[in-house]
XYZ file of C-alpha atoms in Angstrom:
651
model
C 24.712 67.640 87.889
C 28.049 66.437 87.441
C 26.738 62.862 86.675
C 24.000 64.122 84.271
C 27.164 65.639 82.354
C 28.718 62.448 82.546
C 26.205 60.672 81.182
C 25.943 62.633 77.835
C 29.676 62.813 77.423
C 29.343 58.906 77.530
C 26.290 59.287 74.644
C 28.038 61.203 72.307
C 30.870 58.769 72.131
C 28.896 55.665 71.074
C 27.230 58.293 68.864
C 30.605 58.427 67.047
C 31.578 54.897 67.445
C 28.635 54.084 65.366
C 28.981 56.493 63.301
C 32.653 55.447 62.432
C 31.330 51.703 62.155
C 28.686 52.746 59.549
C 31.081 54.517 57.543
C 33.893 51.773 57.870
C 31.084 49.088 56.361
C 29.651 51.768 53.929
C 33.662 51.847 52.661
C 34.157 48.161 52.632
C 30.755 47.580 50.099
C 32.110 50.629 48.214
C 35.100 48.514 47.778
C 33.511 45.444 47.237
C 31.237 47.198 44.189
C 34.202 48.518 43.339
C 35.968 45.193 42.703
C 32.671 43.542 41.303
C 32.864 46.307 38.326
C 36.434 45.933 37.907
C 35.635 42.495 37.568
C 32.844 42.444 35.655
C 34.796 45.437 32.823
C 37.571 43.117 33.053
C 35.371 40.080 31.920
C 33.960 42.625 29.557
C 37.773 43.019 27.872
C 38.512 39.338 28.118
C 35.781 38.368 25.999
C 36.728 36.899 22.698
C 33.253 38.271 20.849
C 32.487 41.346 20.277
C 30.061 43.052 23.030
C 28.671 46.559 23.200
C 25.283 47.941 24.911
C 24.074 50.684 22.316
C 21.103 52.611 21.746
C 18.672 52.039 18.747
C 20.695 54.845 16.533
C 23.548 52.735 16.992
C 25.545 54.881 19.687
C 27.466 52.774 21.585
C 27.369 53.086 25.770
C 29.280 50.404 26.564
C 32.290 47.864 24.883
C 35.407 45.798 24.724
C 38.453 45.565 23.301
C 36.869 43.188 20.064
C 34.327 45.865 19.731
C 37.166 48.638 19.703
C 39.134 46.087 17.111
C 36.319 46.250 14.822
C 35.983 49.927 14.788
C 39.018 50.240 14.366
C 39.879 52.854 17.035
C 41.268 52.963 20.856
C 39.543 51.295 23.304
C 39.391 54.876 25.004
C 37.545 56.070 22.418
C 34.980 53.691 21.692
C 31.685 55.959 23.970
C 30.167 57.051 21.311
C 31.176 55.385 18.073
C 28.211 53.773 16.135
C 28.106 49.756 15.623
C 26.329 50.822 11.966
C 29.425 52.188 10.585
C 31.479 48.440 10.186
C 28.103 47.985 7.730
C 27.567 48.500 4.061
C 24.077 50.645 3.210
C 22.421 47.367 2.821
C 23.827 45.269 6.213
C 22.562 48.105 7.911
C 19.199 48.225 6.975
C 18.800 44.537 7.681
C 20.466 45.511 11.145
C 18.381 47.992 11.808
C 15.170 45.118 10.655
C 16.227 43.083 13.251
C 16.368 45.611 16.087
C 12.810 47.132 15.027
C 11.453 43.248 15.242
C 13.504 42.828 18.774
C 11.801 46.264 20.299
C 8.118 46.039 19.136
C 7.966 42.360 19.719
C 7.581 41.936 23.797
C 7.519 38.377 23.671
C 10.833 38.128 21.567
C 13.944 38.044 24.332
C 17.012 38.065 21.732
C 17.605 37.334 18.180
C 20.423 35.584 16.472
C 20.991 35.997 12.810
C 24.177 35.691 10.458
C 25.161 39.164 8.506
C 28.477 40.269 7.081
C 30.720 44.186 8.488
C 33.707 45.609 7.349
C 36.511 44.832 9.641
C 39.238 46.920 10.306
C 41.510 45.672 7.415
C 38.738 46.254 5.255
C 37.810 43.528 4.285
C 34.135 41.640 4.169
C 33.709 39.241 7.761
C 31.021 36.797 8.441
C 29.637 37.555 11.974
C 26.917 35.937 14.199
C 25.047 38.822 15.826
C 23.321 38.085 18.978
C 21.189 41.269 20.122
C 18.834 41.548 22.776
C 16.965 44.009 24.839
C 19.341 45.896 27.770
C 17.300 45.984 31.209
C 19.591 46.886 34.050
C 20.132 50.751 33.140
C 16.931 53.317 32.955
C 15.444 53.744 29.631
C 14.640 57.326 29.666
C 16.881 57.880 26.782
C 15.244 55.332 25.329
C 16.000 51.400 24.565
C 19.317 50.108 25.264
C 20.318 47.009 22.995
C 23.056 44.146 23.887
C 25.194 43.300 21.033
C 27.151 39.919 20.590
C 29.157 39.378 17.372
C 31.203 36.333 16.760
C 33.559 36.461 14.154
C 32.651 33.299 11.741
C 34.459 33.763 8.749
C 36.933 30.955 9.283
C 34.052 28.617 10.436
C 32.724 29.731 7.059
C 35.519 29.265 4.652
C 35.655 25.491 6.530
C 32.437 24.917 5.476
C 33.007 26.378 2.102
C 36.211 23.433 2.115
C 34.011 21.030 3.200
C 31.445 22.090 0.941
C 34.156 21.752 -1.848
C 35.366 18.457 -0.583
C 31.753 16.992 -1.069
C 31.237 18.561 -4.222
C 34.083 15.618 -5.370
C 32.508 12.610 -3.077
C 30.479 10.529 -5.013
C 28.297 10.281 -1.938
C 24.950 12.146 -0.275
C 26.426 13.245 2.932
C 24.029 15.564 5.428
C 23.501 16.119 8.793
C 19.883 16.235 10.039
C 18.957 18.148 13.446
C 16.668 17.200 16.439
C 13.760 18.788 14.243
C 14.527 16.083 11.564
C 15.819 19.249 9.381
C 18.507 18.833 7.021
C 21.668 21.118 8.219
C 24.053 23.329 5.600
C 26.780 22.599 4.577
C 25.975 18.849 2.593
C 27.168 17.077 -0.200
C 26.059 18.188 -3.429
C 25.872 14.561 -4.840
C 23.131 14.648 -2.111
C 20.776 17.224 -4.568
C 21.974 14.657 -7.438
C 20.415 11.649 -5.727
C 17.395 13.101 -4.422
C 16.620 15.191 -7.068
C 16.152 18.530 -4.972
C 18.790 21.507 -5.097
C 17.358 22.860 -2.248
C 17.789 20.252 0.605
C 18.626 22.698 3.580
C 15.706 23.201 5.963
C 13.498 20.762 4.598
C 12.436 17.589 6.771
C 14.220 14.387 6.254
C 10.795 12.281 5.777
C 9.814 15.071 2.863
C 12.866 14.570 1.402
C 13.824 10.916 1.876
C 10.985 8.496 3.029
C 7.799 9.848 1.676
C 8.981 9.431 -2.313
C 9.806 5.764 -0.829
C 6.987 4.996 1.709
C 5.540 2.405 -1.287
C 8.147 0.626 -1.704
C 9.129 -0.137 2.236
C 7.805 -3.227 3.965
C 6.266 -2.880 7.056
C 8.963 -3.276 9.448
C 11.215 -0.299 7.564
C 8.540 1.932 7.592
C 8.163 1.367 11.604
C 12.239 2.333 11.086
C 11.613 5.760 8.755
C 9.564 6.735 11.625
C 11.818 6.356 14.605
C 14.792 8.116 12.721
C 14.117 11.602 13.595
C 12.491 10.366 16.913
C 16.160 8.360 17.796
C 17.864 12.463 17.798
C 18.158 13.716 21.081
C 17.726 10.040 23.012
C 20.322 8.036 23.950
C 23.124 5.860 22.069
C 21.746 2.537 23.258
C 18.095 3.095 21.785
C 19.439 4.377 18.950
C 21.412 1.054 18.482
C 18.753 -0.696 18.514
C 15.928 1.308 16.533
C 18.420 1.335 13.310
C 17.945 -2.157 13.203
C 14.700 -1.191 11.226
C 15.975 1.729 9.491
C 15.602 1.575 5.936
C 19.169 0.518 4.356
C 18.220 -0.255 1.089
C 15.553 1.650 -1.251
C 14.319 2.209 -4.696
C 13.943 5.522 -5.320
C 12.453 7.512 -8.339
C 13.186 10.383 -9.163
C 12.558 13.542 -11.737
C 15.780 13.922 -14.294
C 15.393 15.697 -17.473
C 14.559 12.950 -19.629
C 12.208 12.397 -16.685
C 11.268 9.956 -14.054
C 14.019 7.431 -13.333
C 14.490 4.726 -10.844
C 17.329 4.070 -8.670
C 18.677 2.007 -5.782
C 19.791 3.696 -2.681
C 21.950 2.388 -0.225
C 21.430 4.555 3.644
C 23.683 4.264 6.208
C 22.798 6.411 9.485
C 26.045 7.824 11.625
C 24.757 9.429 15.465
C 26.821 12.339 16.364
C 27.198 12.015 20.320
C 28.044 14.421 23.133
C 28.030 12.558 26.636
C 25.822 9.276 25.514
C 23.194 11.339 23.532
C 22.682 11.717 19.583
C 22.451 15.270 18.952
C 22.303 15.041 15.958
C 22.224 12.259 12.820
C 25.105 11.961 9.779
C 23.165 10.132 7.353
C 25.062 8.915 3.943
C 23.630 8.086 0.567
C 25.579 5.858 -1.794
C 23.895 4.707 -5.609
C 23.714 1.082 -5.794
C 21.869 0.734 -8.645
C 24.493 -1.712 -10.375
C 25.385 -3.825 -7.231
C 21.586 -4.390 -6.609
C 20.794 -4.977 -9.830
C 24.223 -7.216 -10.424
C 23.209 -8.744 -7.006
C 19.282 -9.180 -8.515
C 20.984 -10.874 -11.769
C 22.405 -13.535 -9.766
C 19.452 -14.051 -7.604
C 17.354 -14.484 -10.922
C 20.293 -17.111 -12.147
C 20.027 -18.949 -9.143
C 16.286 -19.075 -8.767
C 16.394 -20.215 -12.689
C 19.509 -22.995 -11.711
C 17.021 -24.207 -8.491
C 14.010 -24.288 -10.793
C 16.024 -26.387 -13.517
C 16.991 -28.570 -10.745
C 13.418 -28.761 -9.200
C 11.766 -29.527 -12.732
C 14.602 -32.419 -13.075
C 13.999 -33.853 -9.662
C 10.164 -33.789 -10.817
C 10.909 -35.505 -13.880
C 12.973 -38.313 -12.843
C 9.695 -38.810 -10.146
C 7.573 -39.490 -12.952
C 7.545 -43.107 -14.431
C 8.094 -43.284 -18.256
C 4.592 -44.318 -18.795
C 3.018 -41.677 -17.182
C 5.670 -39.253 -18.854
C 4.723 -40.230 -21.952
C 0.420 -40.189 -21.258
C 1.371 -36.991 -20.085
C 3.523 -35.146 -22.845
C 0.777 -36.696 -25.798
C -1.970 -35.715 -23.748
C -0.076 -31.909 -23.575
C 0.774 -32.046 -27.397
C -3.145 -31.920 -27.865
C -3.844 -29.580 -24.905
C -2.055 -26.819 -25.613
C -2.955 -26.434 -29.147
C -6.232 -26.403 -28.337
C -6.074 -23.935 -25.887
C -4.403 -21.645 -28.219
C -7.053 -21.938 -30.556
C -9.461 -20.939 -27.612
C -7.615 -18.196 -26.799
C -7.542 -16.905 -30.640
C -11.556 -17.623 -30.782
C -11.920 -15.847 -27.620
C -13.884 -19.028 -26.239
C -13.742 -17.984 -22.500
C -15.844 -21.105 -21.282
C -13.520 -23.591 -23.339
C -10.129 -22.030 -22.321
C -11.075 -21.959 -18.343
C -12.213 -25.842 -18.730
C -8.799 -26.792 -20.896
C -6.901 -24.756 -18.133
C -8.399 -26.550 -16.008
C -7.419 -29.885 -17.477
C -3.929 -28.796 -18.089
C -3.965 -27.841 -14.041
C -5.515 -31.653 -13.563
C -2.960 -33.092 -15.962
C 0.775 -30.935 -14.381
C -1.220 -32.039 -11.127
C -1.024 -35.402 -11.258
C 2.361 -35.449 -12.901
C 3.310 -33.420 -10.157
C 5.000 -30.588 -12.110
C 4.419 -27.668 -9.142
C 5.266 -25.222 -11.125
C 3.237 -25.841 -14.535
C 0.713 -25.997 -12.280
C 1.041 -23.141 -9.807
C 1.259 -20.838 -13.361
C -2.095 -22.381 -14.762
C -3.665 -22.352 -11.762
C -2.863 -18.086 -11.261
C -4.210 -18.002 -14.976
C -7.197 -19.990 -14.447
C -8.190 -17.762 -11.047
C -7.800 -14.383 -12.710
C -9.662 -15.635 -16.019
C -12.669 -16.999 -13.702
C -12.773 -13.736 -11.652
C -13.665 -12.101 -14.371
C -15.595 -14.293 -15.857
C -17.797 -14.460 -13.167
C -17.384 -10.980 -12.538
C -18.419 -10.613 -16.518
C -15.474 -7.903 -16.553
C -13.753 -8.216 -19.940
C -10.870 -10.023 -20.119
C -7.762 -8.692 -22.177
C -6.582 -10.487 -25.647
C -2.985 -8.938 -24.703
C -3.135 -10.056 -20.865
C -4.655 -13.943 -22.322
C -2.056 -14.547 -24.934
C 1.036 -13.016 -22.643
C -0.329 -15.838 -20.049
C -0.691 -18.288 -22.269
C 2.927 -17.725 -23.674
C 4.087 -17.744 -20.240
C 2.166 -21.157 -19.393
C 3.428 -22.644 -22.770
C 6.975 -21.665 -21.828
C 6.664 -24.010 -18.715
C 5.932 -26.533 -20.664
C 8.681 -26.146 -23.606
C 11.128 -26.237 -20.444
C 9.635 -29.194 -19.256
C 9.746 -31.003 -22.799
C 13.430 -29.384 -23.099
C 14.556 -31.054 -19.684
C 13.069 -34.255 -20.618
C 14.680 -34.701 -23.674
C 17.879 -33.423 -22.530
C 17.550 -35.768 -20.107
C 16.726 -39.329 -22.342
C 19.185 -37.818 -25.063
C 16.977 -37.420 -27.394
C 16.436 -34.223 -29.538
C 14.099 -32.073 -28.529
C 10.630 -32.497 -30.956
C 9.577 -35.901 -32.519
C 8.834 -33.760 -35.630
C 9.231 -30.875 -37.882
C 6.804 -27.970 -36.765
C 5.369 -29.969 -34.006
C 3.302 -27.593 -32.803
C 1.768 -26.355 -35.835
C 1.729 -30.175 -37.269
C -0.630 -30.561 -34.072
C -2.890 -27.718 -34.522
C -3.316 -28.752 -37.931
C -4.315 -32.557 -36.604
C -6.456 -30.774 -34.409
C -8.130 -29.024 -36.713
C -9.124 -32.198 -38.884
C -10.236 -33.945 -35.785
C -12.531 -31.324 -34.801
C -14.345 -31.853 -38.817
C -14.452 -35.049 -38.481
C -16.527 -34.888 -35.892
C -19.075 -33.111 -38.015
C -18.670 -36.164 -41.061
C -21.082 -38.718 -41.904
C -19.711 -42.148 -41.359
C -18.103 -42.614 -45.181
C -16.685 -39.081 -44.259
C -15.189 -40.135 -41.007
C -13.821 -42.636 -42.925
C -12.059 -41.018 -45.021
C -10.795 -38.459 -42.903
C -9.706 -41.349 -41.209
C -7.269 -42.298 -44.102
C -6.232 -38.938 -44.406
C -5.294 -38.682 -40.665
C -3.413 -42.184 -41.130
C -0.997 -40.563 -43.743
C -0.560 -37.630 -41.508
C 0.462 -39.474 -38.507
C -2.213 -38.470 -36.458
C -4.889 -40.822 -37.968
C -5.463 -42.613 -34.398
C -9.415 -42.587 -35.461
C -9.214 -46.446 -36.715
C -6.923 -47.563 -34.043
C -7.989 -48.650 -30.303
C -6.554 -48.844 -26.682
C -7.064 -49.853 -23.615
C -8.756 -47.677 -21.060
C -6.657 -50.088 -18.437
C -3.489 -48.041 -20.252
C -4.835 -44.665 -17.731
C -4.522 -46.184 -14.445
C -1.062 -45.024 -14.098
C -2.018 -41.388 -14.574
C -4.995 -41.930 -12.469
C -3.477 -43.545 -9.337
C -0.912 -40.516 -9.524
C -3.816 -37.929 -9.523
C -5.534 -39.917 -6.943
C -2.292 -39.591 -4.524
C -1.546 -36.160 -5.489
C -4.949 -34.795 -4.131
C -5.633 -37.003 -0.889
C -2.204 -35.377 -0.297
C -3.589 -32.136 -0.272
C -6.615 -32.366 1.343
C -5.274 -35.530 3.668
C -7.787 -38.047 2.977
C -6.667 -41.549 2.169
C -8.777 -43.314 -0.890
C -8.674 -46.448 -2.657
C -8.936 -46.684 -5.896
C -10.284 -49.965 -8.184
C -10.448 -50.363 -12.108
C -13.099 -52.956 -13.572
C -12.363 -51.826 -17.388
C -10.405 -55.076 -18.529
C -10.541 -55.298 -22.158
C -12.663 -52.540 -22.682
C -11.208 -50.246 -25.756
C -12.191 -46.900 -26.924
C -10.748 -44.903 -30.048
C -6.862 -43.976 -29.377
C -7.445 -39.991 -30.213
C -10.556 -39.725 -27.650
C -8.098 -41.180 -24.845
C -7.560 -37.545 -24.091
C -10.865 -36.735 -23.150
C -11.744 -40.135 -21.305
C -8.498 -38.604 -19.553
C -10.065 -35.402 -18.625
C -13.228 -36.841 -17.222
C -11.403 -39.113 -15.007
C -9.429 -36.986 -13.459
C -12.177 -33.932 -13.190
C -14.545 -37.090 -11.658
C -11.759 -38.503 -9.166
C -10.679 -34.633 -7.822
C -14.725 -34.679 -7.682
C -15.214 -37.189 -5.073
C -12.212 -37.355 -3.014
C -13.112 -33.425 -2.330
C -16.614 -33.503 -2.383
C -17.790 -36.876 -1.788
C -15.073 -38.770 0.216
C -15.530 -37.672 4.151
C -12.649 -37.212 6.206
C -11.052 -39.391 8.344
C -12.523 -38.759 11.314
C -15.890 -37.672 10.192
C -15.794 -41.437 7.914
C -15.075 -43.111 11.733
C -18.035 -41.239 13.786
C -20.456 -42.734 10.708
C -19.054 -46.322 10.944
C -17.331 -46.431 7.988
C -13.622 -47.413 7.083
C -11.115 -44.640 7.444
C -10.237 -45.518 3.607
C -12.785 -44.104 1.317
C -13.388 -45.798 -2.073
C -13.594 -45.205 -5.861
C -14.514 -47.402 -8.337
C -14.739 -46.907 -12.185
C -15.965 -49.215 -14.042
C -16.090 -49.405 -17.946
C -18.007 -52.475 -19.791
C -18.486 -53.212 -23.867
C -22.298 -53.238 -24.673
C -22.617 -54.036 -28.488
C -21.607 -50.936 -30.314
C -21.274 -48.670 -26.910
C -19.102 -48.345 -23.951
C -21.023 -47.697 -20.643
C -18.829 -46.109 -18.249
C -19.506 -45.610 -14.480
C -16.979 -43.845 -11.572
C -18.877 -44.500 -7.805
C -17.836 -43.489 -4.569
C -18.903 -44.494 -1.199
C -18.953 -40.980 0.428
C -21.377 -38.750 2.025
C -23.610 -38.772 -1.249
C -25.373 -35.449 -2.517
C -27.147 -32.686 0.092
C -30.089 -31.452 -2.098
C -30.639 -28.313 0.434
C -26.794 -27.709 0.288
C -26.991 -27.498 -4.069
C -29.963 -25.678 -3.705
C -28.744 -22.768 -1.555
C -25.406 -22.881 -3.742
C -27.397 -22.708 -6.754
C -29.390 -19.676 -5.216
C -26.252 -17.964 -3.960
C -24.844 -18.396 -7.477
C -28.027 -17.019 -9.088
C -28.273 -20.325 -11.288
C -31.439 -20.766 -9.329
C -34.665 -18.963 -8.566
C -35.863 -19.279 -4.846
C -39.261 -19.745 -6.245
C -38.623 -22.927 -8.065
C -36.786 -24.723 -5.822
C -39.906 -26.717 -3.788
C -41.137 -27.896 -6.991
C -38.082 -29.272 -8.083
C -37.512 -32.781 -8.810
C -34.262 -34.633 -7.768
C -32.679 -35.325 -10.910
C -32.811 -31.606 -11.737
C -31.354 -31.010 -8.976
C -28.383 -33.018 -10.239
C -28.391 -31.078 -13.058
C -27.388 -27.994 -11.344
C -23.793 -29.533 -10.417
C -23.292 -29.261 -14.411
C -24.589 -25.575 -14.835
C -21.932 -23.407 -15.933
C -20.144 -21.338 -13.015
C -22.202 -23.409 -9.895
C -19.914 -24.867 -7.086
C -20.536 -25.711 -3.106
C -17.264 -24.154 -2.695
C -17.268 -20.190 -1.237
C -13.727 -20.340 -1.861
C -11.681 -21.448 -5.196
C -8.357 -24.014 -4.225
C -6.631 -25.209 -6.946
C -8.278 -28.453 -6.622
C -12.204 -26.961 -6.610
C -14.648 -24.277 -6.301
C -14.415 -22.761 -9.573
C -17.525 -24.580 -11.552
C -16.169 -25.492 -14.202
C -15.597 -29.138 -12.886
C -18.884 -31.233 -13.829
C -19.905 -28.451 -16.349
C -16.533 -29.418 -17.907
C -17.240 -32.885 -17.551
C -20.322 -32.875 -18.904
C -19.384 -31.373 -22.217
C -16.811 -34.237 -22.621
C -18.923 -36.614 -22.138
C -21.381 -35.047 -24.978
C -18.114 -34.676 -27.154
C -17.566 -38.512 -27.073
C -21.107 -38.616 -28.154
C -23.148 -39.472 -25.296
C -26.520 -37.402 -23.896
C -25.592 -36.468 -20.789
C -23.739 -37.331 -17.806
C -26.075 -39.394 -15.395
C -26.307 -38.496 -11.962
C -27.441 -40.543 -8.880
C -26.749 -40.639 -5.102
C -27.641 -41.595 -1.409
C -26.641 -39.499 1.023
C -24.006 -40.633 3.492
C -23.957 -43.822 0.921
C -22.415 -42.535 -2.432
C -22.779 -41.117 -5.745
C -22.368 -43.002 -9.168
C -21.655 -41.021 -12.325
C -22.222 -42.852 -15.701
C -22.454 -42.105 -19.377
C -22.582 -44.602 -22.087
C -20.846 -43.351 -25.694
C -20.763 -45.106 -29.095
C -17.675 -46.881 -30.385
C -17.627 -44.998 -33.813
């Protein structure tokens, strides 16, 4: 018995020994809790913002010392106060807005939104609020609400400096966020450049690239799409990305007196925290007058290279060909102005052409490069049979006729002589032009006369001869001039000794050359290498020949190409629709020949500014009926040649 008492006096001990232990722990969390919410109220106090749990009527639970500041009233005294009496009637409605959106919206975890109290001097402050929904106390009272306010009335009045400071830059000066949105405060020159008042929130490519996007090449609109993507990516890709940024823009714009153009210089500054652009400082500056200044004396250079260009062409030229060349121009461009004025579309693309011929062979690049843009457009549409517009021709023309006055101008400057051989030279010609043309339509005793006529003028070059041996010159210069384009080498061989035509039809002998020669060194003359596979010489070859036969000159140009491909003019002509399908079979060879000189027909799918236009043998074929003859005669072999001849009168 004694031991079973023993045994329960032991029990009851460790009964209390536990007891004590459980109570000695159950002290030390008290204490712990104890210092977790001493810490946490003292945190609470410390903050610098404003914090306060409340409930939706604006009863405050909870707050610190800024919250007590605000309300001006002890910190002991703050249970109970409400946050909606630091607002005006109209702050707290919108406070109250934001805390209905917070509580019906489940998927909304906190708003943030800027709105201006009463603080305890008072006085109007601009405050951040932060609220969100209170979860760690029960909500059988209903919903608890965290409150954050931060006071940002001196960040404000900074920005209202800045904003100031701006106001006097002559610069657009904004920051643009990771969403590519333009950030408050900017520079107000900003609105002034990109004619917008309203530039906050709106995306940078709205604003900036899109009124631009025409006028970027390809490579800086590549750029104006990696600027936004270049914000929140590192400083090294952003280095290299703004290579392509666009720096320099023309931008138009809506002003009162409406749209107006302007150059914009860009210039893109990465704000960094710890190697990353958060966000982009982008600056503006107008350069209209140093692009335009800069554009000024680009223009006067380009004008000082082409004067020097046009001189180094000139002093290329012999005199002799100079001088074939300028007389054969006096008569050229007269005639194409009276063309232009008749609205003669056939005659002005075939003198274009032998203006293009003539600056070709004379090797003035540039005369030629302007006819030859002329000449493409005018044939587009007239094959197009789109009408062509008087304004548009006689702009051109001036333009074209400007080439050549600088030409003349540089030549004479450059033999010292004055610039003209006579008074009105131009209209002097158009009037010898004029007479030549009736003549033409004279009897003989008429010709005659208007021979005399002509003679007093000065122009009278009816009665007087020369030598068609007095073209070579020009001829062996064209001849060069296009086997340098299309590499081919060709010889070239005069049998004309003695043989004289009228002085004032040496222009159109001129014109038929040339047009015959570009002929077969770019349709008749083989390559090289396609001349070696057939056996021939590497050197193709031309011949013209010219020989007196009583009261007529018979005239023949040969080559030894690859001849003419009857199936290749056929399909052409087909293509072309100079040709029915039907009545090809039946067609005879030399009217097959005749389709090279129909109006608009070429073997050429493309136009160069040697060929491919048809208005080559067309154009020679109506000089040769100028001077009098039928026709020009055809004849070929293929792979051995073709032979053109014509025979006119001496008159």
């Amino acid at each position: 018995m004694s031991a079973t008492l023993k045994l329960d006096n032991r029990s009851e001990v460790n009964t209390e020994i536990v007891a004590a232990e459980g109570l000695r722990a159950s002290h030390d969390v008290i204490s712990v809790l104890e210092r977790c919410k001493s810490s946490s109220e003292q945190i609470i106090q410390n903050l610098p913002d404003l914090f306060v749990i409340m409930d939706r009527t604006g009863r405050i639970l909870k707050g610190n010392a800024e919250a007590s500041k605000l309300l001006n009233c002890d910190y002991e005294r703050l249970l109970n106060k409400n946050v909606y009496d630091v607002f005006t009637i109209e702050s707290k409605n919108i406070f109250k807005s934001r805390i209905s959106v917070l509580l019906k919206d489940l998927g909304i975890k906190q708003l943030q939104f800027e709105l201006t109290c009463i603080d305890e001097n008072g006085h109007q402050a601009e405050y951040l609020w932060t609220i969100s929904k209170f979860t760690q106390m029960s909500e059988r009272r209903g919903p608890l609400i965290k409150v954050l306010g931060k006071n940002i009335s001196k960040v404000k009045e900074f920005e209202k400096k800045l904003s100031q400071i701006f106001s006097a830059i002559p610069l657009g000066i904004f920051t643009v966020n990771s969403a590519g949105e333009i950030e408050w405060p900017y520079s107000l020159y900003s609105e002034f450049l990109l004619g917008d008042n309203k530039l906050a929130g709106k995306h940078i490519e709205k604003v900036l690239f899109e009124p631009i996007w025409d006028n970027l090449d390809p490579i800086e609109r590549t750029g104006a799409m990696q600027v936004v993507d270049c914000i929140g990516g590192d400083t090294l890709w952003f280095d290299l990305a703004k290579l392509h940024f666009p720096r320099e823009v023309k931008y138009t714009r809506q002003t009162p007196d409406g749209l107006k153009s302007i150059w914009i210089g860009i210039t893109y500054h990465p704000i960094t925290h710890e190697n990353i652009v958060e966000k982009l400082m982008i600056v503006l500056e107008d350069r209209t007058e140093v692009v335009e200044a800069r554009r000024a004396l680009e223009m006067q250079r380009e004008i000082e290279n082409s004067k020097v260009k046009k001189i180094l062409e000139i002093q290329g030229c012999s005199g002799s060909l100079l001088e074939v060349t300028f007389s054969d121009f006096e008569e050229l461009f007269p005639r194409l102005k009276k063309e232009i004025d008749s609205r003669d579309l056939d005659k002005v693309a075939r003198s274009l052409h032998a203006i293009k011929g003539i600056a070709r062979t004379a090797r003035f690049s540039d005369l030629e490069h302007d006819v030859h843009q002329m000449e493409d457009t005018l044939m587009e549409h007239v094959n197009q049979k789109k009408p062509v517009d008087a304004t548009w021709l006689t702009e051109n023309f001036d333009r074209v006729r400007k080439e050549w006055v600088d030409m003349k101008s540089l030549c004479f400057a450059l033999s010292g002589k004055q610039h003209g051989l006579h008074i009105s030279q131009e209209d002097f010609s158009v009037a010898i032009h004029e007479l030549s043309d009736l003549r033409r339509k004279l009897d003989d005793p008429g010709k005659r006369q208007a021979d005399k006529i002509l003679e007093r003028l000065g122009g009278g070059n009816f009665a007087k001869t020369k030598d068609l041996s007095s073209l070579e010159a020009k001829l062996i210069h064209q001849k060069e001039a296009t086997c340098q384009a299309l590499a081919k080498h060709v010889d070239l061989e005069f049998d004309w000794a003695g043989v004289q035509v009228i002085q004032n039809e040496m222009l159109t002998f001129t014109e038929i050359f040339l047009h015959l020669i570009n002929n077969a060194i770019d349709h008749g003359v083989e390559s090289p290498e396609e001349r070696r596979k057939l056996g021939k010489s590497e050197r193709g070859l031309i011949k013209i020949k010219a020989t007196t036969q009583g009261n007529r000159v018979h005239v023949e140009v040969t080559d030894d190409g690859a001849g003419i491909n009857r199936e290749k003019v056929v399909r052409a002509a087909i293509k072309r629709e100079i040709l029915d399908p039907v009545d090809a079979p039946s067609m005879s060879q030399d009217q097959v020949y005749d389709l090279l000189m129909r109006p608009g027909f070429s073997s050429r799918d493309e136009a160069t500014n040697i060929s491919g236009r048809g208005i080559g043998l067309d154009s020679v074929n109506e000089a040769v009926r100028s001077l009098g003859a039928k026709k020009l005669e055809i004849a070929s072999e293929e792979h051995k040649g073709t032979r053109f001849s014509f025979d006119v009168p001496l008159t």
